[in-house]
mmCIF file of C-alpha atoms and ligand atoms in Angstrom:
data_model
loop_
_atom_site.group_PDB
_atom_site.id
_atom_site.type_symbol
_atom_site.label_atom_id
_atom_site.label_comp_id
_atom_site.label_asym_id
_atom_site.label_seq_id
_atom_site.Cartn_x
_atom_site.Cartn_y
_atom_site.Cartn_z
ATOM 1 C CA MET A 1 -15.000 48.396 11.235
ATOM 2 C CA LYS A 2 -14.512 47.597 7.138
ATOM 3 C CA ARG A 3 -11.306 47.798 8.408
ATOM 4 C CA TRP A 4 -11.957 44.626 10.948
ATOM 5 C CA LYS A 5 -13.337 42.947 8.297
ATOM 6 C CA GLY A 6 -10.451 42.447 6.370
ATOM 7 C CA ARG A 7 -8.564 41.813 8.726
ATOM 8 C CA ARG A 8 -10.605 39.158 9.415
ATOM 9 C CA THR A 9 -10.115 37.444 5.856
ATOM 10 C CA GLY A 10 -6.848 37.951 6.141
ATOM 11 C CA LEU A 11 -7.132 35.612 9.145
ATOM 12 C CA LEU A 12 -9.501 33.375 7.689
ATOM 13 C CA LEU A 13 -8.796 33.324 4.177
ATOM 14 C CA PRO A 14 -5.197 31.645 5.282
ATOM 15 C CA LEU A 15 -6.359 28.927 8.299
ATOM 16 C CA VAL A 16 -8.873 27.910 5.289
ATOM 17 C CA LEU A 17 -6.879 27.109 2.901
ATOM 18 C CA LEU A 18 -4.278 25.797 5.579
ATOM 19 C CA LEU A 19 -6.909 22.955 6.419
ATOM 20 C CA PHE A 20 -7.228 22.856 2.761
ATOM 21 C CA TRP A 21 -4.404 21.921 2.204
ATOM 22 C CA ALA A 22 -3.408 19.394 5.199
ATOM 23 C CA TYR A 23 -6.688 17.536 3.669
ATOM 24 C CA SER A 24 -5.458 16.682 0.339
ATOM 25 C CA SER A 25 -2.302 16.449 0.614
ATOM 26 C CA LEU A 26 -2.607 13.308 2.671
ATOM 27 C CA ALA A 27 -4.494 11.856 -0.420
ATOM 28 C CA TRP A 28 -1.289 12.583 -2.622
ATOM 29 C CA ILE A 29 1.332 11.728 -0.096
ATOM 30 C CA CYS A 30 1.991 8.205 0.045
ATOM 31 C CA GLY A 31 2.873 6.246 2.657
ATOM 32 C CA GLN A 32 1.700 8.027 5.248
ATOM 33 C CA GLU A 33 -0.045 5.966 7.983
ATOM 34 C CA MET A 34 -2.662 8.095 10.434
ATOM 35 C CA HIS A 35 -1.662 7.305 14.664
ATOM 36 C CA ALA A 36 -5.271 5.903 15.409
ATOM 37 C CA ARG A 37 -5.765 5.137 19.632
ATOM 38 C CA SER A 38 -7.746 2.046 19.480
ATOM 39 C CA GLN A 39 -5.091 -0.452 17.561
ATOM 40 C CA GLN A 40 -6.033 -3.730 19.140
ATOM 41 C CA GLN A 41 -2.891 -6.406 20.280
ATOM 42 C CA ASN A 42 -4.544 -9.450 21.613
ATOM 43 C CA SER A 43 -3.249 -12.319 20.032
ATOM 44 C CA VAL A 44 -5.291 -14.072 18.196
ATOM 45 C CA SER A 45 -3.587 -16.045 15.686
ATOM 46 C CA ALA A 46 -4.006 -14.352 11.725
ATOM 47 C CA ILE A 47 -3.221 -13.898 8.675
ATOM 48 C CA VAL A 48 -0.988 -17.325 10.087
ATOM 49 C CA GLY A 49 0.781 -16.416 13.604
ATOM 50 C CA GLY A 50 -0.315 -12.430 12.795
ATOM 51 C CA LYS A 51 -2.049 -10.007 14.916
ATOM 52 C CA PRO A 52 -5.878 -7.421 13.642
ATOM 53 C CA ALA A 53 -4.785 -4.443 11.818
ATOM 54 C CA ASN A 54 -5.606 -1.445 11.322
ATOM 55 C CA ILE A 55 -6.624 -0.158 8.128
ATOM 56 C CA SER A 56 -5.364 3.207 9.955
ATOM 57 C CA LYS A 57 -1.824 1.894 9.537
ATOM 58 C CA PHE A 58 -2.174 0.285 6.211
ATOM 59 C CA PRO A 59 -4.100 2.396 4.456
ATOM 60 C CA TRP A 60 -3.177 1.577 1.106
ATOM 61 C CA HIS A 61 -4.219 -1.827 1.375
ATOM 62 C CA VAL A 62 -7.454 -2.984 -0.868
ATOM 63 C CA GLY A 63 -9.033 -6.603 -0.846
ATOM 64 C CA ILE A 64 -9.947 -8.019 -3.979
ATOM 65 C CA MET A 65 -12.934 -9.236 -4.914
ATOM 66 C CA TYR A 66 -14.964 -11.419 -7.526
ATOM 67 C CA HIS A 67 -18.456 -12.513 -7.465
ATOM 68 C CA GLY A 68 -18.475 -10.942 -4.305
ATOM 69 C CA ASN A 69 -15.466 -13.146 -3.173
ATOM 70 C CA HIS A 70 -12.382 -12.532 -1.100
ATOM 71 C CA LEU A 71 -10.135 -13.178 -4.042
ATOM 72 C CA CYS A 72 -6.796 -11.263 -3.647
ATOM 73 C CA GLY A 73 -5.498 -8.679 -1.639
ATOM 74 C CA GLY A 74 -4.079 -5.789 -3.838
ATOM 75 C CA SER A 75 -3.169 -2.099 -2.533
ATOM 76 C CA ILE A 76 -3.130 1.357 -3.455
ATOM 77 C CA LEU A 77 -0.553 3.163 -5.780
ATOM 78 C CA SER A 78 -2.721 6.210 -6.911
ATOM 79 C CA GLU A 79 -5.871 7.407 -7.203
ATOM 80 C CA TRP A 80 -6.418 5.315 -10.591
ATOM 81 C CA TRP A 81 -4.441 2.005 -10.088
ATOM 82 C CA VAL A 82 -4.040 -1.064 -7.942
ATOM 83 C CA LEU A 83 -0.937 -3.177 -7.333
ATOM 84 C CA SER A 84 -1.449 -6.790 -7.763
ATOM 85 C CA ALA A 85 -0.303 -10.771 -8.370
ATOM 86 C CA SER A 86 -0.997 -12.263 -11.723
ATOM 87 C CA HIS A 87 -0.999 -15.347 -10.624
ATOM 88 C CA CYS A 88 -4.647 -14.160 -8.967
ATOM 89 C CA PHE A 89 -6.519 -13.551 -12.295
ATOM 90 C CA ASP A 90 -5.530 -16.796 -13.953
ATOM 91 C CA GLN A 91 -9.173 -16.654 -16.236
ATOM 92 C CA ILE A 92 -10.330 -13.517 -13.933
ATOM 93 C CA ASN A 93 -13.095 -11.144 -15.450
ATOM 94 C CA ASN A 94 -12.642 -8.149 -15.035
ATOM 95 C CA SER A 95 -16.131 -6.886 -15.567
ATOM 96 C CA ASN A 96 -16.829 -9.118 -12.422
ATOM 97 C CA LEU A 97 -13.839 -7.674 -9.863
ATOM 98 C CA GLU A 98 -14.419 -4.863 -7.626
ATOM 99 C CA ILE A 99 -12.151 -3.085 -5.086
ATOM 100 C CA ILE A 100 -12.647 -3.051 -1.255
ATOM 101 C CA TYR A 101 -10.823 0.017 0.130
ATOM 102 C CA GLY A 102 -10.219 1.974 3.307
ATOM 103 C CA ARG A 103 -11.737 -0.766 5.542
ATOM 104 C CA ASP A 104 -10.185 -3.587 7.029
ATOM 105 C CA ASP A 105 -13.691 -5.594 8.391
ATOM 106 C CA LEU A 106 -15.003 -6.983 5.742
ATOM 107 C CA SER A 107 -18.882 -8.185 6.882
ATOM 108 C CA THR A 108 -18.768 -3.800 7.314
ATOM 109 C CA GLU A 109 -22.511 -2.738 6.165
ATOM 110 C CA ASN A 110 -22.349 -0.934 3.091
ATOM 111 C CA MET A 111 -19.045 -1.066 2.384
ATOM 112 C CA THR A 112 -17.664 0.949 -0.481
ATOM 113 C CA TYR A 113 -17.159 -0.837 -4.139
ATOM 114 C CA GLN A 114 -15.149 0.139 -6.895
ATOM 115 C CA LYS A 115 -15.242 -1.639 -10.398
ATOM 116 C CA VAL A 116 -12.206 -2.906 -12.659
ATOM 117 C CA ASP A 117 -11.509 -1.113 -16.154
ATOM 118 C CA LYS A 118 -8.478 -2.356 -17.279
ATOM 119 C CA LEU A 119 -6.375 -5.699 -15.651
ATOM 120 C CA ILE A 120 -2.961 -5.846 -17.115
ATOM 121 C CA LEU A 121 -0.764 -8.458 -16.470
ATOM 122 C CA HIS A 122 2.876 -8.967 -16.793
ATOM 123 C CA PRO A 123 3.204 -10.612 -20.089
ATOM 124 C CA LYS A 124 6.214 -13.002 -19.477
ATOM 125 C CA PHE A 125 4.144 -13.843 -16.083
ATOM 126 C CA ASP A 126 5.146 -17.638 -16.116
ATOM 127 C CA ASP A 127 2.498 -19.217 -14.163
ATOM 128 C CA TRP A 128 4.798 -22.208 -13.322
ATOM 129 C CA LEU A 129 7.324 -20.758 -11.152
ATOM 130 C CA LEU A 130 5.504 -17.718 -10.510
ATOM 131 C CA ASP A 131 7.903 -15.260 -12.302
ATOM 132 C CA ASN A 132 6.704 -11.707 -12.941
ATOM 133 C CA ASP A 133 4.080 -12.047 -10.502
ATOM 134 C CA ILE A 134 2.576 -8.826 -10.618
ATOM 135 C CA ALA A 135 -0.188 -6.856 -12.652
ATOM 136 C CA LEU A 136 -1.821 -3.778 -12.269
ATOM 137 C CA LEU A 137 -5.728 -2.511 -12.536
ATOM 138 C CA LEU A 138 -7.407 -0.113 -13.059
ATOM 139 C CA LEU A 139 -10.116 1.593 -12.014
ATOM 140 C CA LYS A 140 -13.174 2.366 -13.654
ATOM 141 C CA THR A 141 -13.760 5.895 -11.402
ATOM 142 C CA PRO A 142 -10.449 7.353 -9.491
ATOM 143 C CA LEU A 143 -10.414 6.273 -5.292
ATOM 144 C CA ASN A 144 -11.335 8.964 -3.634
ATOM 145 C CA LEU A 145 -7.940 9.420 -1.065
ATOM 146 C CA GLY A 146 -8.292 10.498 2.307
ATOM 147 C CA ILE A 147 -8.170 9.016 5.702
ATOM 148 C CA ASN A 148 -7.544 5.120 5.167
ATOM 149 C CA ARG A 149 -7.037 5.347 2.101
ATOM 150 C CA ILE A 150 -3.534 6.732 1.027
ATOM 151 C CA PRO A 151 -1.191 5.032 -1.974
ATOM 152 C CA ILE A 152 1.912 3.448 -1.109
ATOM 153 C CA CYS A 153 5.189 4.585 -2.114
ATOM 154 C CA VAL A 154 7.314 2.428 -4.186
ATOM 155 C CA SER A 155 10.819 3.374 -4.344
ATOM 156 C CA ASP A 156 14.052 1.824 -6.718
ATOM 157 C CA LEU A 157 16.206 0.965 -3.730
ATOM 158 C CA SER A 158 17.183 -2.617 -4.192
ATOM 159 C CA ASP A 159 19.572 -3.204 -1.627
ATOM 160 C CA LEU A 160 17.560 -5.255 1.235
ATOM 161 C CA GLN A 161 20.227 -4.535 3.664
ATOM 162 C CA LEU A 162 18.355 -0.439 4.053
ATOM 163 C CA TRP A 163 14.927 -1.810 4.986
ATOM 164 C CA LYS A 164 13.692 -2.038 8.056
ATOM 165 C CA ASN A 165 10.180 -3.073 10.168
ATOM 166 C CA CYS A 166 8.995 -4.573 7.757
ATOM 167 C CA TRP A 167 5.128 -5.675 8.027
ATOM 168 C CA VAL A 168 2.320 -8.048 5.539
ATOM 169 C CA THR A 169 -1.145 -7.597 5.736
ATOM 170 C CA GLY A 170 -4.328 -9.877 4.137
ATOM 171 C CA TRP A 171 -7.497 -11.503 4.470
ATOM 172 C CA GLY A 172 -6.066 -14.538 3.928
ATOM 173 C CA ILE A 173 -6.179 -18.015 5.656
ATOM 174 C CA THR A 174 -4.983 -18.516 9.946
ATOM 175 C CA ASN A 175 -4.845 -21.538 10.041
ATOM 176 C CA VAL A 176 -2.687 -24.088 8.167
ATOM 177 C CA SER A 177 -4.625 -27.080 9.042
ATOM 178 C CA GLY A 178 -7.800 -28.766 9.690
ATOM 179 C CA ILE A 179 -10.931 -25.713 8.540
ATOM 180 C CA LYS A 180 -8.754 -23.466 6.464
ATOM 181 C CA ILE A 181 -10.607 -20.190 8.652
ATOM 182 C CA GLN A 182 -10.638 -16.914 6.496
ATOM 183 C CA PRO A 183 -10.887 -13.956 8.709
ATOM 184 C CA THR A 184 -12.531 -10.792 8.277
ATOM 185 C CA LYS A 185 -10.743 -8.605 10.474
ATOM 186 C CA LEU A 186 -7.479 -7.767 8.708
ATOM 187 C CA GLN A 187 -4.753 -9.564 10.007
ATOM 188 C CA LYS A 188 -1.185 -8.293 10.244
ATOM 189 C CA VAL A 189 2.154 -9.730 10.744
ATOM 190 C CA GLN A 190 6.180 -8.786 10.684
ATOM 191 C CA VAL A 191 8.845 -10.147 9.205
ATOM 192 C CA ASP A 192 12.400 -10.292 8.515
ATOM 193 C CA LEU A 193 13.571 -10.209 4.361
ATOM 194 C CA TYR A 194 16.270 -12.173 4.176
ATOM 195 C CA ARG A 195 19.638 -12.393 2.245
ATOM 196 C CA SER A 196 18.766 -13.560 -1.604
ATOM 197 C CA ASP A 197 21.402 -15.862 -1.199
ATOM 198 C CA TRP A 198 20.151 -18.217 2.045
ATOM 199 C CA CYS A 199 16.873 -17.515 -0.256
ATOM 200 C CA GLY A 200 18.224 -19.198 -2.881
ATOM 201 C CA TYR A 201 19.707 -22.024 -0.883
ATOM 202 C CA VAL A 202 16.683 -22.640 0.647
ATOM 203 C CA LEU A 203 13.867 -22.472 -1.722
ATOM 204 C CA PRO A 204 16.181 -23.089 -5.030
ATOM 205 C CA GLN A 205 13.496 -22.209 -7.514
ATOM 206 C CA LEU A 206 13.347 -18.607 -6.948
ATOM 207 C CA THR A 207 14.347 -16.294 -10.016
ATOM 208 C CA LYS A 208 15.815 -12.448 -9.699
ATOM 209 C CA ASN A 209 12.819 -11.136 -9.570
ATOM 210 C CA MET A 210 11.683 -12.761 -6.431
ATOM 211 C CA LEU A 211 12.588 -11.942 -2.491
ATOM 212 C CA CYS A 212 11.617 -14.158 0.896
ATOM 213 C CA ALA A 213 11.081 -12.693 3.745
ATOM 214 C CA GLY A 214 9.688 -14.587 7.417
ATOM 215 C CA THR A 215 10.442 -15.160 10.641
ATOM 216 C CA GLN A 216 13.384 -16.841 13.391
ATOM 217 C CA ASP A 217 9.610 -18.599 14.991
ATOM 218 C CA THR A 218 7.327 -20.625 13.076
ATOM 219 C CA GLY A 219 4.055 -20.296 12.287
ATOM 220 C CA LYS A 220 4.078 -16.544 11.306
ATOM 221 C CA ASP A 221 3.883 -15.853 7.311
ATOM 222 C CA ALA A 222 1.177 -14.585 4.664
ATOM 223 C CA CYS A 223 -0.558 -17.426 3.081
ATOM 224 C CA GLN A 224 -3.197 -18.727 0.858
ATOM 225 C CA GLY A 225 -5.938 -15.762 -0.007
ATOM 226 C CA ASP A 226 -2.754 -13.422 0.776
ATOM 227 C CA SER A 227 -1.415 -12.564 -2.884
ATOM 228 C CA GLY A 228 -1.482 -10.063 -4.270
ATOM 229 C CA GLY A 229 -0.949 -8.099 -0.690
ATOM 230 C CA ALA A 230 1.448 -5.512 -0.336
ATOM 231 C CA LEU A 231 4.959 -5.961 1.753
ATOM 232 C CA VAL A 232 5.561 -2.622 3.738
ATOM 233 C CA CYS A 233 9.076 -1.287 5.566
ATOM 234 C CA ASN A 234 10.733 1.765 5.599
ATOM 235 C CA LYS A 235 14.051 3.105 5.490
ATOM 236 C CA LYS A 236 16.714 2.734 8.002
ATOM 237 C CA LYS A 237 17.272 6.193 7.053
ATOM 238 C CA ASN A 238 12.968 7.775 7.179
ATOM 239 C CA LYS A 239 11.738 5.906 9.792
ATOM 240 C CA THR A 240 7.870 7.719 8.799
ATOM 241 C CA THR A 241 7.155 6.900 5.623
ATOM 242 C CA TRP A 242 6.371 3.518 3.861
ATOM 243 C CA TYR A 243 7.599 1.766 0.919
ATOM 244 C CA GLN A 244 5.626 -1.279 -0.875
ATOM 245 C CA VAL A 245 8.996 -3.729 -1.473
ATOM 246 C CA GLY A 246 7.339 -6.719 -2.145
ATOM 247 C CA ILE A 247 3.683 -8.190 -3.156
ATOM 248 C CA VAL A 248 2.432 -11.640 -1.113
ATOM 249 C CA SER A 249 3.036 -14.451 -4.336
ATOM 250 C CA TRP A 250 3.590 -18.021 -3.111
ATOM 251 C CA GLY A 251 5.564 -20.024 -0.653
ATOM 252 C CA LEU A 252 5.853 -23.499 0.216
ATOM 253 C CA GLY A 253 2.985 -23.945 2.740
ATOM 254 C CA CYS A 254 2.869 -21.363 5.528
ATOM 255 C CA GLY A 255 4.615 -20.773 8.453
ATOM 256 C CA LYS A 256 7.018 -23.338 8.369
ATOM 257 C CA LYS A 257 10.650 -23.780 9.678
ATOM 258 C CA ASN A 258 13.086 -22.483 7.717
ATOM 259 C CA LEU A 259 10.338 -21.916 4.760
ATOM 260 C CA PRO A 260 10.372 -18.080 4.380
ATOM 261 C CA GLY A 261 7.253 -16.530 1.862
ATOM 262 C CA VAL A 262 7.925 -15.449 -1.168
ATOM 263 C CA TYR A 263 7.413 -11.915 -2.671
ATOM 264 C CA THR A 264 7.338 -9.967 -5.669
ATOM 265 C CA LYS A 265 9.988 -7.661 -6.148
ATOM 266 C CA VAL A 266 8.263 -4.394 -6.661
ATOM 267 C CA SER A 267 12.604 -2.804 -7.455
ATOM 268 C CA HIS A 268 12.845 -4.248 -10.924
ATOM 269 C CA TYR A 269 9.447 -3.200 -11.506
ATOM 270 C CA LEU A 270 9.521 0.682 -11.368
ATOM 271 C CA LYS A 271 9.844 1.591 -14.989
ATOM 272 C CA TRP A 272 6.874 -1.412 -15.833
ATOM 273 C CA ILE A 273 4.588 0.493 -14.279
ATOM 274 C CA THR A 274 5.329 3.549 -15.164
ATOM 275 C CA LYS A 275 5.164 2.569 -19.013
ATOM 276 C CA GLN A 276 1.819 1.036 -18.351
ATOM 277 C CA THR A 277 0.417 3.386 -16.925
ATOM 278 C CA ALA A 278 0.935 6.209 -18.829
ATOM 279 C CA LYS A 279 0.404 3.925 -22.356
ATOM 280 C CA ALA A 280 -3.599 3.706 -20.207
ATOM 281 C CA GLY A 281 -3.108 7.542 -20.443
ATOM 282 C CA LYS A 282 -3.553 6.809 -16.605
ATOM 283 C CA PRO A 283 0.497 7.879 -16.244
ATOM 284 C CA TYR A 284 1.859 6.777 -12.675
ATOM 285 C CA VAL A 285 4.386 9.024 -11.307
ATOM 286 C CA TYR A 286 6.022 7.498 -8.515
ATOM 287 C CA GLU A 287 6.937 9.941 -5.197
ATOM 288 C CA GLN A 288 10.840 10.060 -5.206
ATOM 289 C CA ASN A 289 11.021 11.588 -1.352
ATOM 290 C CA SER A 290 7.896 12.265 -0.378
ATOM 291 C CA ALA A 291 9.126 13.940 2.837
ATOM 292 C CA CYS A 292 9.806 16.562 0.217
ATOM 293 C CA PRO A 293 7.566 18.027 -0.897
ATOM 294 C CA LEU A 294 5.060 17.603 2.193
ATOM 295 C CA VAL A 295 7.673 20.472 3.746
ATOM 296 C CA LEU A 296 8.295 22.584 0.636
ATOM 297 C CA SER A 297 4.418 22.810 -0.258
ATOM 298 C CA CYS A 298 3.916 23.462 4.296
ATOM 299 C CA TRP A 299 6.377 26.359 4.063
ATOM 300 C CA ALA A 300 4.563 28.126 0.913
ATOM 301 C CA ILE A 301 0.975 28.454 2.899
ATOM 302 C CA LEU A 302 2.990 29.500 5.580
ATOM 303 C CA PHE A 303 4.391 31.802 3.245
ATOM 304 C CA LEU A 304 0.892 32.822 1.307
ATOM 305 C CA TYR A 305 -0.140 33.598 4.637
ATOM 306 C CA PHE A 306 2.044 35.944 6.063
ATOM 307 C CA VAL A 307 1.910 37.574 2.642
ATOM 308 C CA MET A 308 -2.036 38.004 2.646
ATOM 309 C CA PHE A 309 -2.039 39.091 6.536
ATOM 310 C CA LEU A 310 -0.030 41.549 5.171
ATOM 311 C CA LEU A 311 -1.812 42.800 2.452
ATOM 312 C CA THR A 312 -5.363 42.354 4.943
ATOM 313 C CA TRP A 313 -3.492 44.076 7.089
HETATM 314 C C1 LIG B 401 -0.694 -18.607 -1.522
HETATM 315 O O1 LIG B 401 -1.526 -19.855 -1.919
HETATM 316 C C2 LIG B 401 0.516 -18.252 -0.152
HETATM 317 N N1 LIG B 401 3.521 -18.865 2.511
HETATM 318 C C3 LIG B 401 -0.058 -17.424 -0.411
HETATM 319 C C4 LIG B 401 1.654 -16.920 0.231
HETATM 320 C C5 LIG B 401 2.469 -17.982 1.265
HETATM 321 C C6 LIG B 401 1.688 -19.445 0.540
HETATM 322 C C7 LIG B 401 0.894 -19.728 -0.029
HETATM 323 C C8 LIG B 401 3.589 -18.007 2.280
HETATM 324 O O2 LIG B 401 -1.087 -17.517 -2.573
#
């Protein structure tokens, strides 16, 4: 009897540990999407030419609210930090700023709000050229990470040719002519990253801290209200992890032919992010290769399972 009890514990304990690991690892492994089945694919015009997005596919996306109204987009970097665009916060008092996360519908009741403790704008933000259009938001209490609330990865890869499958999300306006319609459902649109020489040719005011992205079809773009949101891509060599390559910043109109959207080049700011987050006492350490710790910890747990099983047998 005693021996059977020991065996049961030997089986159950590692199983509980394994379940605990599976759940908690979701929270600290960046750039992972959930495989939801109910993705809406019907073609309602949105973000400007996009489609409704499920938060499980873009679990890093947050809405930044000011006095209860949607102001801009942002992305979860860690439980303490949200990344957004500096131009969103011109003359804004952070005590009235809140984050909504883990949701794709702004009309949801009992939404989880999170207050902002500190707003860090880039000191060299140029409100004329929109150069250095990046901001960090430190939250008052840490986010409860898990399913539908997962940080995005960042990378120092600056060669745009190494990225594929790029998407932008946001609650920005969905039509550019007539009455501006702001959707309650999060929207997504797929865009291509363009070569900087072509971007500089069509948008001469582009700086080296910006990148441009768009589509061959007109009418597909980020737009007013999408600012601060993430432009995310996969690496050509790793198709399962999502990285934030850009921050929605500006454009000459939205979805116009040969006028791509402009994004802050995130890879140029990793040192700034590291320095600012450390200075604020909540250091952000970016995941350099997220697949590795996942695999390692999985093997570590299996090894532990085996050892405990042997010990209690
Ligand atoms: C804006 O006003 C804005 N088409 C954001 C993105 C783009 C244009 C305007 C890109 O927030």
